[in-house]
Tab-separated table of C-alpha atoms in Angstrom:
chain	number	residue	atom	x	y	z
A	1	ASP	CA	-19.245	-32.336	-7.638
A	2	ASN	CA	-17.317	-30.016	-5.401
A	3	GLN	CA	-17.389	-31.383	-1.859
A	4	TYR	CA	-16.762	-27.930	-0.383
A	5	LEU	CA	-19.080	-25.073	0.443
A	6	GLU	CA	-18.731	-21.942	-1.672
A	7	GLN	CA	-15.398	-20.404	-2.495
A	8	VAL	CA	-14.520	-17.579	-0.130
A	9	ASP	CA	-12.221	-14.598	-0.482
A	10	MET	CA	-8.927	-14.151	1.282
A	11	ASN	CA	-10.349	-11.664	3.802
A	12	PHE	CA	-12.827	-14.285	4.986
A	13	VAL	CA	-10.006	-16.806	5.362
A	14	VAL	CA	-7.671	-14.418	7.187
A	15	ASP	CA	-10.473	-13.244	9.517
A	16	ASN	CA	-11.235	-16.855	10.367
A	17	ILE	CA	-7.576	-17.695	10.953
A	18	SER	CA	-7.266	-14.631	13.206
A	19	ASP	CA	-10.296	-15.820	15.188
A	20	ILE	CA	-8.836	-19.322	15.448
A	21	LEU	CA	-5.541	-17.842	16.627
A	22	SER	CA	-7.210	-15.732	19.314
A	23	LYS	CA	-9.068	-18.813	20.581
A	24	LEU	CA	-5.789	-20.664	20.800
A	25	GLU	CA	-4.126	-17.724	22.568
A	26	SER	CA	-7.015	-17.817	25.060
A	27	PHE	CA	-6.116	-21.462	25.799
A	28	LYS	CA	-9.165	-22.845	24.013
A	29	PRO	CA	-7.605	-25.420	21.672
A	30	LYS	CA	-10.901	-27.290	21.203
A	31	ASP	CA	-12.566	-24.096	20.003
A	32	ALA	CA	-9.596	-23.398	17.743
A	33	LEU	CA	-9.841	-26.900	16.287
A	34	ALA	CA	-13.580	-26.454	15.709
A	35	GLY	CA	-12.795	-23.204	13.883
A	36	ILE	CA	-10.240	-24.958	11.683
A	37	ASN	CA	-12.646	-27.774	10.864
A	38	ASN	CA	-15.304	-25.228	9.971
A	39	LEU	CA	-12.946	-23.270	7.705
A	40	LEU	CA	-11.878	-26.489	5.973
A	41	LYS	CA	-15.491	-26.934	4.796
A	42	TYR	CA	-14.982	-24.012	2.416
A	43	ASP	CA	-13.246	-24.021	-0.937
A	44	ILE	CA	-9.963	-22.412	0.091
A	45	ASP	CA	-6.452	-22.233	-1.316
A	46	GLU	CA	-4.807	-25.653	-1.272
A	47	SER	CA	-1.614	-24.454	0.443
A	48	ILE	CA	-3.691	-22.921	3.243
A	49	ARG	CA	-5.745	-26.122	3.479
A	50	GLU	CA	-2.529	-28.127	3.949
A	51	LYS	CA	-1.304	-25.731	6.641
A	52	LEU	CA	-4.643	-25.849	8.486
A	53	ASN	CA	-4.623	-29.648	8.386
A	54	TYR	CA	-1.085	-29.548	9.783
A	55	VAL	CA	-2.185	-27.170	12.573
A	56	ALA	CA	-5.211	-29.377	13.348
A	57	ASN	CA	-2.843	-32.321	13.638
A	58	LEU	CA	-0.557	-30.358	15.983
A	59	LEU	CA	-3.559	-29.512	18.163
A	60	SER	CA	-4.574	-33.162	18.307
A	61	LEU	CA	-1.053	-33.894	19.593
A	62	TYR	CA	-1.379	-31.118	22.219
A	63	GLU	CA	1.333	-29.097	20.462
A	64	ASP	CA	-0.535	-25.842	21.075
A	65	ASP	CA	2.540	-23.597	20.963
A	66	LYS	CA	3.675	-24.968	17.617
A	67	ALA	CA	0.122	-24.662	16.285
A	68	GLU	CA	0.029	-21.034	17.423
A	69	ASP	CA	3.330	-20.328	15.649
A	70	GLU	CA	2.022	-21.853	12.418
A	71	LEU	CA	-1.165	-19.787	12.576
A	72	HIS	CA	0.878	-16.622	13.158
A	73	LYS	CA	2.907	-17.455	10.049
A	74	LEU	CA	-0.282	-17.900	8.019
A	75	VAL	CA	-1.701	-14.580	9.174
A	76	ASP	CA	1.620	-12.823	8.489
A	77	MET	CA	1.770	-14.349	5.031
A	78	TYR	CA	-1.767	-13.639	3.915
A	79	GLY	CA	-3.006	-10.638	5.802
A	80	VAL	CA	-2.608	-8.087	8.467
A	81	GLU	CA	-3.725	-9.185	11.890
A	82	LYS	CA	-6.734	-7.322	13.134
A	83	GLU	CA	-6.016	-4.940	15.961
A	84	ILE	CA	-7.416	-6.198	19.222
A	85	ASP	CA	-9.585	-3.524	20.798
């Protein structure tokens, strides 16, 4: 009865958050929001789910800078940011 897609590992989550963050840094908040909504379809850690919902809400309020800060915090907390080539 789980409403989510399969459970995913932390690397998958962090990679997705990094991608979302780079979209936001490229001034593509709609793409970032789409990425968040996609990630929320998976069975992920509840505290991360809450944060992503909070970030999605910030984006809907056009608070892109705050959303970016929150995503940076998530990446710092859960993984190392991928180096940008």
